[in-house]
PDB file of C-alpha atoms in Angstrom:
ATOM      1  CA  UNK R   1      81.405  48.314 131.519  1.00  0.00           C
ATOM      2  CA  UNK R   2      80.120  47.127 127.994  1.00  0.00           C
ATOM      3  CA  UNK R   3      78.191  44.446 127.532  1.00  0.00           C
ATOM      4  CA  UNK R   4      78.556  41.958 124.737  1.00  0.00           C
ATOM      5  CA  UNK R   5      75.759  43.295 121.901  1.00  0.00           C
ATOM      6  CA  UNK R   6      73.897  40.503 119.989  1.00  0.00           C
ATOM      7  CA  UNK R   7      71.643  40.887 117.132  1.00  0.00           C
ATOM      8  CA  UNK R   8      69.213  37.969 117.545  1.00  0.00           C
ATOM      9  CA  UNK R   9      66.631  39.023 115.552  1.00  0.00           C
ATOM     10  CA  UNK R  10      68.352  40.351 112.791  1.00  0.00           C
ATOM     11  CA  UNK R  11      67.631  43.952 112.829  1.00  0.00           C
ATOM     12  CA  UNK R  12      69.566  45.914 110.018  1.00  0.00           C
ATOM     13  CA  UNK R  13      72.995  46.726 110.409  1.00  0.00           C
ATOM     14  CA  UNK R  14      72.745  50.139 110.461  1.00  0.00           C
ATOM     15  CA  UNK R  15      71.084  50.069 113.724  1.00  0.00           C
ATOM     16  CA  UNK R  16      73.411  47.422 114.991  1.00  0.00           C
ATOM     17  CA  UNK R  17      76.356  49.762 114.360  1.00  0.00           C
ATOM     18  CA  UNK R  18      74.380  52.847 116.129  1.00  0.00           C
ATOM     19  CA  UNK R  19      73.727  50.456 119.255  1.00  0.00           C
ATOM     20  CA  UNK R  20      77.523  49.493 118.933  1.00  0.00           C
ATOM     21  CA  UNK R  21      78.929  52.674 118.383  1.00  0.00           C
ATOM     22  CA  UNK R  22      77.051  54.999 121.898  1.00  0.00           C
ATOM     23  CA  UNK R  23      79.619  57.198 122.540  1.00  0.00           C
ATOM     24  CA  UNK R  24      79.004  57.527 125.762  1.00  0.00           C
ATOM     25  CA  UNK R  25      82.119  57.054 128.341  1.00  0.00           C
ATOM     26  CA  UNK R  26      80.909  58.436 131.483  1.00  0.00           C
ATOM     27  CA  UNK R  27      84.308  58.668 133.282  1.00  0.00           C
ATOM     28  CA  UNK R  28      84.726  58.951 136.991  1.00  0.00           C
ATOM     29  CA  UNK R  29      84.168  55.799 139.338  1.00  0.00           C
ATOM     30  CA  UNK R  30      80.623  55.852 139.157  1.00  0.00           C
ATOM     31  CA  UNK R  31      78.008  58.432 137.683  1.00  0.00           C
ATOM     32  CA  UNK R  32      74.834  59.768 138.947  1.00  0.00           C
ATOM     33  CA  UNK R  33      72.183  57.277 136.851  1.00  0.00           C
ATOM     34  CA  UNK R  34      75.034  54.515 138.268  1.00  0.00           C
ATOM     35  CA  UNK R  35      74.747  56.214 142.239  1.00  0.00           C
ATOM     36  CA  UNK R  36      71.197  56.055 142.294  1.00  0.00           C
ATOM     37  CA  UNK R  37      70.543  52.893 140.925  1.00  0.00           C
ATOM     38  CA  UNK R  38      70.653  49.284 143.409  1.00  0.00           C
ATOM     39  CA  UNK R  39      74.088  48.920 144.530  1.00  0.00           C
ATOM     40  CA  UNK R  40      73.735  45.139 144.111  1.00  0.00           C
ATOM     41  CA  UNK R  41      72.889  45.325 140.156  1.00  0.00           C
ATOM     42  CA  UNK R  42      76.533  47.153 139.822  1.00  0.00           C
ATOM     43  CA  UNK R  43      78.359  45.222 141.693  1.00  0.00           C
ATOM     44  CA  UNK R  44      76.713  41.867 139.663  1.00  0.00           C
ATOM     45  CA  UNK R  45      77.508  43.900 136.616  1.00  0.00           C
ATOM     46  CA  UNK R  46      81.169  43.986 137.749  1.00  0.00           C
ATOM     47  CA  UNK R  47      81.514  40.649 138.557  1.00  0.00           C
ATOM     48  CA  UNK R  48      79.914  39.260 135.299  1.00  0.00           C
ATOM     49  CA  UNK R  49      80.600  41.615 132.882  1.00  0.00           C
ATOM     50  CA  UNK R  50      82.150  39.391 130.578  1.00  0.00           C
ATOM     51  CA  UNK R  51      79.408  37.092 130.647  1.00  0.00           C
ATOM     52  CA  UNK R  52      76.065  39.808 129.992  1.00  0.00           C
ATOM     53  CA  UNK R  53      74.598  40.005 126.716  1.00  0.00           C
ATOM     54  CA  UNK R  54      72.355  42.707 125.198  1.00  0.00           C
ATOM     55  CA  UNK R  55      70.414  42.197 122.156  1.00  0.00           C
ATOM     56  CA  UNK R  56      70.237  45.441 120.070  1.00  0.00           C
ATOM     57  CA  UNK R  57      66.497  44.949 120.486  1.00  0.00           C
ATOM     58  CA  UNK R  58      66.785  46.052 124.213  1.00  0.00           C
ATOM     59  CA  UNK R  59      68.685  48.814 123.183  1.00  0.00           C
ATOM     60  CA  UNK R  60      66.076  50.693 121.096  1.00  0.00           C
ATOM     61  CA  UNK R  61      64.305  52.978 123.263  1.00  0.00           C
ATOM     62  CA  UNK R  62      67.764  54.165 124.620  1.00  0.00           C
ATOM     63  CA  UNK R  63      68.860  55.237 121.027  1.00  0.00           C
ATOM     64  CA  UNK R  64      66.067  56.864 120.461  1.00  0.00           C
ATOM     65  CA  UNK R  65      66.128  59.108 123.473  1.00  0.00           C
ATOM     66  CA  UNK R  66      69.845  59.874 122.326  1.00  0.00           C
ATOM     67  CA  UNK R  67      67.958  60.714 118.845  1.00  0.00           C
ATOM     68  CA  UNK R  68      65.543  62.967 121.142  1.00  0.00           C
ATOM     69  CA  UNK R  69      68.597  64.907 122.624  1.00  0.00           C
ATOM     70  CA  UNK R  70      70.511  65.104 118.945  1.00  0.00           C
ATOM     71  CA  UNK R  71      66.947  67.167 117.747  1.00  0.00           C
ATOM     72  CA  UNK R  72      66.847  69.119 120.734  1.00  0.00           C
ATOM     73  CA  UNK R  73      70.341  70.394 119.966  1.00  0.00           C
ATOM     74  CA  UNK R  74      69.126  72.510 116.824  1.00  0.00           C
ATOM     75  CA  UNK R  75      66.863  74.496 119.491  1.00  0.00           C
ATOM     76  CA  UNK R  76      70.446  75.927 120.280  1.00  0.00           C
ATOM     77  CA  UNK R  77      69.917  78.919 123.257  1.00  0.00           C
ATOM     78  CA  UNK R  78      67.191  80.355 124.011  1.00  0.00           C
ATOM     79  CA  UNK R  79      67.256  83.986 123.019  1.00  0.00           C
ATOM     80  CA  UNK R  80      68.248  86.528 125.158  1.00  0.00           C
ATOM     81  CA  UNK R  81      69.641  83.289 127.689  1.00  0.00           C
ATOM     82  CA  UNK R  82      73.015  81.852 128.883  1.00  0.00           C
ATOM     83  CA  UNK R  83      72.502  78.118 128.357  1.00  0.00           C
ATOM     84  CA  UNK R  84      74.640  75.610 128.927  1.00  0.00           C
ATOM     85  CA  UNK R  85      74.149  72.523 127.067  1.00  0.00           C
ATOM     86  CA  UNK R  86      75.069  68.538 128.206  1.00  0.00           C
ATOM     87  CA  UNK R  87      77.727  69.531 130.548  1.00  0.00           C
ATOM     88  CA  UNK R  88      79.225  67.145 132.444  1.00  0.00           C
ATOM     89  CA  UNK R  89      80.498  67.529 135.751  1.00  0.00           C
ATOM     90  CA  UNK R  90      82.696  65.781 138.485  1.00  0.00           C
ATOM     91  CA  UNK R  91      82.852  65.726 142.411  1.00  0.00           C
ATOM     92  CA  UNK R  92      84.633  63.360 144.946  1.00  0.00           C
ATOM     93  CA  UNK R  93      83.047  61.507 147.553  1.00  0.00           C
ATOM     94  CA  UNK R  94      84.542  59.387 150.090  1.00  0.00           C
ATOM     95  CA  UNK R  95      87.548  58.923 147.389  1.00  0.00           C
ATOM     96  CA  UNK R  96      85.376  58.304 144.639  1.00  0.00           C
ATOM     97  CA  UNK R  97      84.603  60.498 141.338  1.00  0.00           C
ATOM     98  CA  UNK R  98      81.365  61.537 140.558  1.00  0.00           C
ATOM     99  CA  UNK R  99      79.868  62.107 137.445  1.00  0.00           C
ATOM    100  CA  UNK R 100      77.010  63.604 136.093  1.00  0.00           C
ATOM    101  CA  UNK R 101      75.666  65.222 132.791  1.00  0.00           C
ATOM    102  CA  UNK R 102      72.686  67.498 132.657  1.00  0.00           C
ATOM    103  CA  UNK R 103      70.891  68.208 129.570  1.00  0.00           C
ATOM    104  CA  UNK R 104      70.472  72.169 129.397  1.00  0.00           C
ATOM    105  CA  UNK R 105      70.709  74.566 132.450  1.00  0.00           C
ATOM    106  CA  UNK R 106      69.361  78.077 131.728  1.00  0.00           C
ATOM    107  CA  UNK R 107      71.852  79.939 133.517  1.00  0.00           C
ATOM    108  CA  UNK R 108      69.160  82.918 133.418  1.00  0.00           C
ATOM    109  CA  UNK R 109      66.289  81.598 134.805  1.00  0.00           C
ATOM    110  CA  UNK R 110      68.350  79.166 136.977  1.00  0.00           C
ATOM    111  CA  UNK R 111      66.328  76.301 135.514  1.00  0.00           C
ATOM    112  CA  UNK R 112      68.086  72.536 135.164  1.00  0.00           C
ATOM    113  CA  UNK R 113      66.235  70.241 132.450  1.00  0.00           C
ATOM    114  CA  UNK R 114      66.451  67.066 131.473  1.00  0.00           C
ATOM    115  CA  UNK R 115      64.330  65.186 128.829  1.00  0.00           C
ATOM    116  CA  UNK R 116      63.212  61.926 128.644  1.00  0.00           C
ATOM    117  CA  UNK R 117      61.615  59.376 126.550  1.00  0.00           C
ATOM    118  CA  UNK R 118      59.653  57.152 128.640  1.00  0.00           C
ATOM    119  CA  UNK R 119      56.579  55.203 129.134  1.00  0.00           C
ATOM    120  CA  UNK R 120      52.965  56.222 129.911  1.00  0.00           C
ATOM    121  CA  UNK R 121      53.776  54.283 132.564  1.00  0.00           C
ATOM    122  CA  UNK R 122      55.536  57.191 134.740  1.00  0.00           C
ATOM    123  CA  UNK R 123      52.739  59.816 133.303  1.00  0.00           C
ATOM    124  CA  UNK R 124      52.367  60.831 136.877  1.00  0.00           C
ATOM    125  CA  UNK R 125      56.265  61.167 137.359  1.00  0.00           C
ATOM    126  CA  UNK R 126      59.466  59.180 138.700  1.00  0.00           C
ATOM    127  CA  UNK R 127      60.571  59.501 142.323  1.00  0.00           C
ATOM    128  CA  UNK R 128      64.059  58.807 140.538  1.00  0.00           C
ATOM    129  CA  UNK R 129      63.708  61.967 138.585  1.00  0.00           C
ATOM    130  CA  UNK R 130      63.993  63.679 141.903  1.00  0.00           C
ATOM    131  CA  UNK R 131      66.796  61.876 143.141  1.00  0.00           C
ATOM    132  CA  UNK R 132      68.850  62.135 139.658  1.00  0.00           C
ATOM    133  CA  UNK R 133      67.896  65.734 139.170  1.00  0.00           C
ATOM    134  CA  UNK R 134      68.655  66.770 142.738  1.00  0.00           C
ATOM    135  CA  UNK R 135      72.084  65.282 142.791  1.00  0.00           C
ATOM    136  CA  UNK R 136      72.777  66.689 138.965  1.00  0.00           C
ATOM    137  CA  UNK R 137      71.965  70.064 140.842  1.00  0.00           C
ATOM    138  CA  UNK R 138      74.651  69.113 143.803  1.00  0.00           C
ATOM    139  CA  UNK R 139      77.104  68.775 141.173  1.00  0.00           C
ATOM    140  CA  UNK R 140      76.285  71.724 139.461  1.00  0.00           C
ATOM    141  CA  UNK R 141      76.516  73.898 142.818  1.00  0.00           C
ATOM    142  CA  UNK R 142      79.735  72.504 143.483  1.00  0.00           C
ATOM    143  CA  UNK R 143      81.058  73.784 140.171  1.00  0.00           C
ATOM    144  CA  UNK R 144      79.648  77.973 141.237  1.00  0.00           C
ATOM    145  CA  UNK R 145      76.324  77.244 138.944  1.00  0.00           C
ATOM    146  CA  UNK R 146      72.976  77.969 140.652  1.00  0.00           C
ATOM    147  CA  UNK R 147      69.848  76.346 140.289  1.00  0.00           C
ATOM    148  CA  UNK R 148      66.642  77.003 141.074  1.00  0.00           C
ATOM    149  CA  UNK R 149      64.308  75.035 139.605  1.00  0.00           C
ATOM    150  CA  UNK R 150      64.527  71.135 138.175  1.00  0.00           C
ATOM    151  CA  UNK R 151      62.234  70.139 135.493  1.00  0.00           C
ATOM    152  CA  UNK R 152      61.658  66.677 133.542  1.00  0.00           C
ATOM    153  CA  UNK R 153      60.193  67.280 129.899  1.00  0.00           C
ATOM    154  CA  UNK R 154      58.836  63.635 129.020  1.00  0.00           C
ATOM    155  CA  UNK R 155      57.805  62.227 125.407  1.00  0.00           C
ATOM    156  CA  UNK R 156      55.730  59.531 126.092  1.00  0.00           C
ATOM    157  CA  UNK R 157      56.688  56.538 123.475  1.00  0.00           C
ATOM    158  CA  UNK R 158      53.612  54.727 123.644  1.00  0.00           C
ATOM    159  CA  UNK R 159      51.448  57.478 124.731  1.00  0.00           C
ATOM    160  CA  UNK R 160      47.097  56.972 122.541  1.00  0.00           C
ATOM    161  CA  UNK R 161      45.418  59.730 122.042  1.00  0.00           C
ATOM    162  CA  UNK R 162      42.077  57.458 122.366  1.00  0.00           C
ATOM    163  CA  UNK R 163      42.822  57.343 126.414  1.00  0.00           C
ATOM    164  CA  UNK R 164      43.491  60.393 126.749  1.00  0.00           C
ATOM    165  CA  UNK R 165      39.444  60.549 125.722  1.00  0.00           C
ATOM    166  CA  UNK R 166      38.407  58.320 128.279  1.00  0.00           C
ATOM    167  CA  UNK R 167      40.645  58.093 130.981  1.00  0.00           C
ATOM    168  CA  UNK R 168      41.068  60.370 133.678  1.00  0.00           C
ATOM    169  CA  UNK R 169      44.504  61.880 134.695  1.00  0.00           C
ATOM    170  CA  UNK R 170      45.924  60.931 131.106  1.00  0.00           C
ATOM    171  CA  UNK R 171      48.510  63.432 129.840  1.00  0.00           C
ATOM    172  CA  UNK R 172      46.553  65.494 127.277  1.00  0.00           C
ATOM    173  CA  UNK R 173      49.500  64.819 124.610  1.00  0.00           C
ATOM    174  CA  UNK R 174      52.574  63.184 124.055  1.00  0.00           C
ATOM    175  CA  UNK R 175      54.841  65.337 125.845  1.00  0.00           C
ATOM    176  CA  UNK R 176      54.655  66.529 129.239  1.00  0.00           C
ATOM    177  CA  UNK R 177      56.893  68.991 132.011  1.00  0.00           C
ATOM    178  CA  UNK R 178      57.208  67.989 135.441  1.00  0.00           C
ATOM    179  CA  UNK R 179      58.338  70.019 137.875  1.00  0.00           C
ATOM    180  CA  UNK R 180      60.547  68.614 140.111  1.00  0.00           C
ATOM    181  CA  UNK R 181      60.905  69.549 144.097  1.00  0.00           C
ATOM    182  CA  UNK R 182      64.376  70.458 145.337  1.00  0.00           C
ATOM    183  CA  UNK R 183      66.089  69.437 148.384  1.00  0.00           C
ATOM    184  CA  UNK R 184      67.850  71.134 150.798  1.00  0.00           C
ATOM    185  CA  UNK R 185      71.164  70.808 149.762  1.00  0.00           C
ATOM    186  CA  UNK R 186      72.888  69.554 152.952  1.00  0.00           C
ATOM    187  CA  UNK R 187      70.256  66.500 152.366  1.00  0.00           C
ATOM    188  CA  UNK R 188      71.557  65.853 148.917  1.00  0.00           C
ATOM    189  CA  UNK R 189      75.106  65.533 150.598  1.00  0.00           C
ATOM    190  CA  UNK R 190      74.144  63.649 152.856  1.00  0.00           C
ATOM    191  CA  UNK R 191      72.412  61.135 150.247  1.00  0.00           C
ATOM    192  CA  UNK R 192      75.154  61.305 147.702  1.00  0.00           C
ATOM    193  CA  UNK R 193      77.866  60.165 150.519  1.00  0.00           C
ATOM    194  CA  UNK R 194      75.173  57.007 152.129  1.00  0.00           C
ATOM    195  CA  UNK R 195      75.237  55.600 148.305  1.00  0.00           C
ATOM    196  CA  UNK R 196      78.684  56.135 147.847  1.00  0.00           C
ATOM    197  CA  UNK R 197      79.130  54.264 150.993  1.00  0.00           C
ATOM    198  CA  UNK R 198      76.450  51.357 150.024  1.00  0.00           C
ATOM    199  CA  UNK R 199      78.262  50.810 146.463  1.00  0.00           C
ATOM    200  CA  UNK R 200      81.571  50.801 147.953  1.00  0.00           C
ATOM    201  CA  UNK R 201      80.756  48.126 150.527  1.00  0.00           C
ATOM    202  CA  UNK R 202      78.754  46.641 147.542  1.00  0.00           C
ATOM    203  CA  UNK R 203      82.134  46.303 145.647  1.00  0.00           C
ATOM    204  CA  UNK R 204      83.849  44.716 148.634  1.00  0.00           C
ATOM    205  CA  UNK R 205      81.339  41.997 148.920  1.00  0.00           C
ATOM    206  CA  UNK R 206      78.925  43.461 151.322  1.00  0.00           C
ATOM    207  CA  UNK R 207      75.977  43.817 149.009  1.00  0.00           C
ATOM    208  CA  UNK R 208      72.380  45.028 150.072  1.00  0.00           C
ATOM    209  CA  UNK R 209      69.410  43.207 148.551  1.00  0.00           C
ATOM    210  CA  UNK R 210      67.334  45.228 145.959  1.00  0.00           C
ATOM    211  CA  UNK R 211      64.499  47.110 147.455  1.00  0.00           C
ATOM    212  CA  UNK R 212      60.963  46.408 145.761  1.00  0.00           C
ATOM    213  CA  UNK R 213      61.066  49.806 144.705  1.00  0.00           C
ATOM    214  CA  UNK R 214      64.229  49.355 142.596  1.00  0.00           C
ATOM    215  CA  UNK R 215      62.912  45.656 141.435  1.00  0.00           C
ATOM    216  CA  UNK R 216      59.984  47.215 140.104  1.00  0.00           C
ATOM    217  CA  UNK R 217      57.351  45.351 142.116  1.00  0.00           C
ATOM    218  CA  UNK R 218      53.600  45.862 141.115  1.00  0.00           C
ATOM    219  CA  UNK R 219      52.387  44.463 144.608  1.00  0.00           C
ATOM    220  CA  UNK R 220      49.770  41.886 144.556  1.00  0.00           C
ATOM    221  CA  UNK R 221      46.407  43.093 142.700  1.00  0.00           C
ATOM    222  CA  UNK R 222      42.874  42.130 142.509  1.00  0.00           C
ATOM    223  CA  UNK R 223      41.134  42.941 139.347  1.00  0.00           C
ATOM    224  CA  UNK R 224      37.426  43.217 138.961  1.00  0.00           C
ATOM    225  CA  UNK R 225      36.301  41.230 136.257  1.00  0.00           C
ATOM    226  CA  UNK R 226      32.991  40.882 133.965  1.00  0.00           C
ATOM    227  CA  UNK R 227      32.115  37.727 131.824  1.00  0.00           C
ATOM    228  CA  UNK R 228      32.649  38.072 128.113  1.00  0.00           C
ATOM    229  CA  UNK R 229      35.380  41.201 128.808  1.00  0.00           C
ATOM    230  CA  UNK R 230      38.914  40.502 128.497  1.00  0.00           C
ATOM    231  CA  UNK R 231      39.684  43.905 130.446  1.00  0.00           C
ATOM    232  CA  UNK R 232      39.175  44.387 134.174  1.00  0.00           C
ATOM    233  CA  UNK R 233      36.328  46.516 135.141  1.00  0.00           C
ATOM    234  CA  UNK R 234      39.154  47.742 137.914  1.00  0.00           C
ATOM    235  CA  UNK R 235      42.293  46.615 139.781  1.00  0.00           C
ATOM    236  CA  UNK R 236      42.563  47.146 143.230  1.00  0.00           C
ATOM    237  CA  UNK R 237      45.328  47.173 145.836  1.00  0.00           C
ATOM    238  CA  UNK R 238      43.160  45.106 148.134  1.00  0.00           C
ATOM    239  CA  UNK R 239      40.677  42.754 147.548  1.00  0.00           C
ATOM    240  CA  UNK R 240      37.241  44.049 148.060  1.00  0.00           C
ATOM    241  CA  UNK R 241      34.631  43.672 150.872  1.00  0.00           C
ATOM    242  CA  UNK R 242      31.725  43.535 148.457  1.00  0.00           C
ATOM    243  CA  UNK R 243      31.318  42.240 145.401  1.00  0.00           C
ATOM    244  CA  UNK R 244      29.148  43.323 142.933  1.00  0.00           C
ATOM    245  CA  UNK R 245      26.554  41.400 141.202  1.00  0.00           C
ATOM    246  CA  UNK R 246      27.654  40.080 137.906  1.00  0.00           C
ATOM    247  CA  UNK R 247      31.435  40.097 138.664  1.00  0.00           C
ATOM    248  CA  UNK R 248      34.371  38.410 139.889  1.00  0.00           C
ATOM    249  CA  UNK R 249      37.510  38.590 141.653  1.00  0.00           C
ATOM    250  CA  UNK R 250      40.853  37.649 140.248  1.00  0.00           C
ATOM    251  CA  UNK R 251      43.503  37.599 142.175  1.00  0.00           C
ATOM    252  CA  UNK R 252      46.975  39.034 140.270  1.00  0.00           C
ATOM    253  CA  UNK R 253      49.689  38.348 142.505  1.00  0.00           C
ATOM    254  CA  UNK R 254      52.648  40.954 142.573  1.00  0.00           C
ATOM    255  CA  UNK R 255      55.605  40.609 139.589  1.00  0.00           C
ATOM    256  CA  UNK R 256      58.619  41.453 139.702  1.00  0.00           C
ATOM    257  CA  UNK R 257      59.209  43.577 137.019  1.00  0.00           C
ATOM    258  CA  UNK R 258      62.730  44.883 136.703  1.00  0.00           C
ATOM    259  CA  UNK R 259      63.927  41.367 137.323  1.00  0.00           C
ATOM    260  CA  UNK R 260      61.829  39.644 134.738  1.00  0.00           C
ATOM    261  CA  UNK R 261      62.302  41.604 131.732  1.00  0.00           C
ATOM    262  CA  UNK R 262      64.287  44.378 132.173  1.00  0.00           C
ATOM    263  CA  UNK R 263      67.633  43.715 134.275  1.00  0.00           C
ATOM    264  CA  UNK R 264      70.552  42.052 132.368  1.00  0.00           C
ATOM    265  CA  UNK R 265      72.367  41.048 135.427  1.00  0.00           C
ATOM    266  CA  UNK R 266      69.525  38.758 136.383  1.00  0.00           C
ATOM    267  CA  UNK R 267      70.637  35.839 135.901  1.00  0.00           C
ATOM    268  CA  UNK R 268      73.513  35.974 138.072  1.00  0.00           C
ATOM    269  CA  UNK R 269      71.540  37.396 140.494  1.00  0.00           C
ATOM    270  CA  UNK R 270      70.821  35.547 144.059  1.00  0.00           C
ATOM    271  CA  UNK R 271      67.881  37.648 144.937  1.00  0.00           C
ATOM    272  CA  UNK R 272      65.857  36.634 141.851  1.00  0.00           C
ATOM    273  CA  UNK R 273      66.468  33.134 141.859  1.00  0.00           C
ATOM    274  CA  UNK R 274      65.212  32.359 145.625  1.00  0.00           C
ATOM    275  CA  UNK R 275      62.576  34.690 144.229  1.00  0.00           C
ATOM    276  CA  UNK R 276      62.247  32.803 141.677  1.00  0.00           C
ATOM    277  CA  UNK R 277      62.257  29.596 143.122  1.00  0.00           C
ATOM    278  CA  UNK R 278      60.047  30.505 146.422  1.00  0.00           C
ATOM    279  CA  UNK R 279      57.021  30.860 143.482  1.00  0.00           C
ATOM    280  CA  UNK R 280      57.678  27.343 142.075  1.00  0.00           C
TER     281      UNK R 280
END
C-alpha cells in the first residue's frame, strides 16, 4: 500500500528520492504498527489507495527516525551481549500473517527496545507503546526468544531546554527511556486475535468507527486567560467553579486531531465528515 508522493513545496530532490525510495516492505497480511492501529483507517486505505496523496513534507519526521535507527546501527552489540538487531518476525492468526520488527533485543538481559523520534507531546509516554511492544514480544516468544523487559528510548524532536527550566514534569533532555509494563501473555493472544478479527470484518465491509483515542481527541478545554497575555494562565478539563479576579474563561472546544492534520485517508472518511459537518 503506497501512496502517490507529491512534492508541493518543492523540497530538493534528494529528499524526494529518500521519501520515494523507504525500503520498507513489511510482508505478511498485516503488521503489528498496521494491527494496532483503527481498523477503519486500513480498510479506507484499501479502498482508496489509488486516490491518497502524500506530500514529502509529511514524510519528514518518518525519515528521520529511519536516520535515528541507521546511527544507532554503528553502536553494533553491546559487549559481552547477544543482540539481535531489527529482526523481523511472523505469526498466523485466524489465517492471517503477522508481522513485526523490533529494533534490538538483548538476548542477555532479555531486554526488547525500540526507539523513537517523537514529540514532547508523549513526554509522559504512549499507551500504544505498550500495545506495539507487548505484541512485538508475542512474536518474539513464539519464535523461542524470551523477554523480560520492554523499553521505549524517545528523542524528543521539538523538545526546549528553556521548559525544561520552568515547567514541571519536563524531560530533563532530549532523550528519554520508558519502561514499558508487560502483559500476561495469554492477554496479548487474546488481543492480537480480537484485532485480527476487527480488521478482517473491517475488510469485508463491517467497519468499526474510530475511537477518540485513535482520532486523537483533545476533549473540550477551558483555558484561564489574563488580559494583555496571549498564553493561558491554565487549561482545564472542566470549567471552573470560581473565577479569579482579573481573568477569564475561554472555552476551547475538543479537536479532532488525527483527522485534521494527520490522517491521509480523511477525506474518504464517513466518520470525519458527519464530524465535520455536525460543527458547521
Amino acid at each position: 500500500m503506497t501512496p502517490t508522493i507529491t512534492n508541493k513545496h518543492g523540497l530538493p530532490e534528494a529528499l524526494v528520492r529518500a521519501v520515494t525510495n523507504d525500503p520498507y516492505t513489511g510482508g505478511g497480511d498485516i503488521s503489528v504498527t498496521k494491527l494496532i492501529d483503527a481498523p477503519q483507517k486500513r480498510a479506507l486505505w484499501l479502498q482508496h489507495q489509488d486516490a491518497i496523496e502524500e506530500d514529502v513534507s509529511e514524510r519528514i519526521w518518518s525519515l528521520l527516525g529511519q536516520a535515528v535507527h541507521h546511527i544507532l546501527e554503528r553502536a553494533g552489540k553491546d559487549e559481552g551481549c547477544e543482540m539481535m538487531i531489527e529482526e523481523r518476525l511472523f505469526a498466523e492468526v485466524n489465517g492471517w500473517t503477522i508481522s513485526g520488527q523490533f529494533d534490538r533485543l538483548n538476548l542477555t538481559t532479555r531486554t526488547l527496545s525500540d526507539y523513537k523520534v517523537t514529540t514532547i507531546f508523549k513526554a509522559k509516554g504512549d499507551d500504544a507503546w505498550t500495545r506495539q511492544l507487548n505484541v512485538l514480544r508475542w512474536l518474539a516468544v513464539k519464535h523461542g526468544l524470551e523477554v523480560d523487559s520492554l523499553e521505549v528510548i524517545a528523542f524528543f524532536r521539538d523538545y526546549r531546554p528553556s521548559e525544561a527550566e520552568r515547567r514541571p514534569g519536563y524531560p530533563e533532555l532530549h532523550v528519554k527511556k520508558f519502561h514499558i509494563p508487560i502483559w500476561p501473555l495469554d492477554e496479548t493472544e487474546e488481543y492480537i486475535h480480537e484485532r485480527v478479527r476487527l480488521h478482517q470484518a473491517a475488510q469485508r465491509g463491517e467497519v468499526p468507527p474510530c475511537t477518540d483515542e485513535e482520532r486523537w481527541y483533545t476533549g473540550n478545554k477551558w483555558a484561564l486567560m489574563k488580559p494583555g497575555l496571549k498564553r493561558a494562565l491554565r487549561v482545564l478539563d472542566t470549567k471552573p467553579d470560581i473565577i479569579p479576579a482579573g481573568t477569564r474563561v475561554e472555552y476551547r472546544p475538543g479537536r479532532y486531531r488525527r483527522c485534521e492534520k494527520y490522517c491521509e485517508v480523511a477525506p474518504f472518511c464517513p466518520q470525519w465528515q458527519a464530524t465535520q459537518s455536525s460543527t458547521e
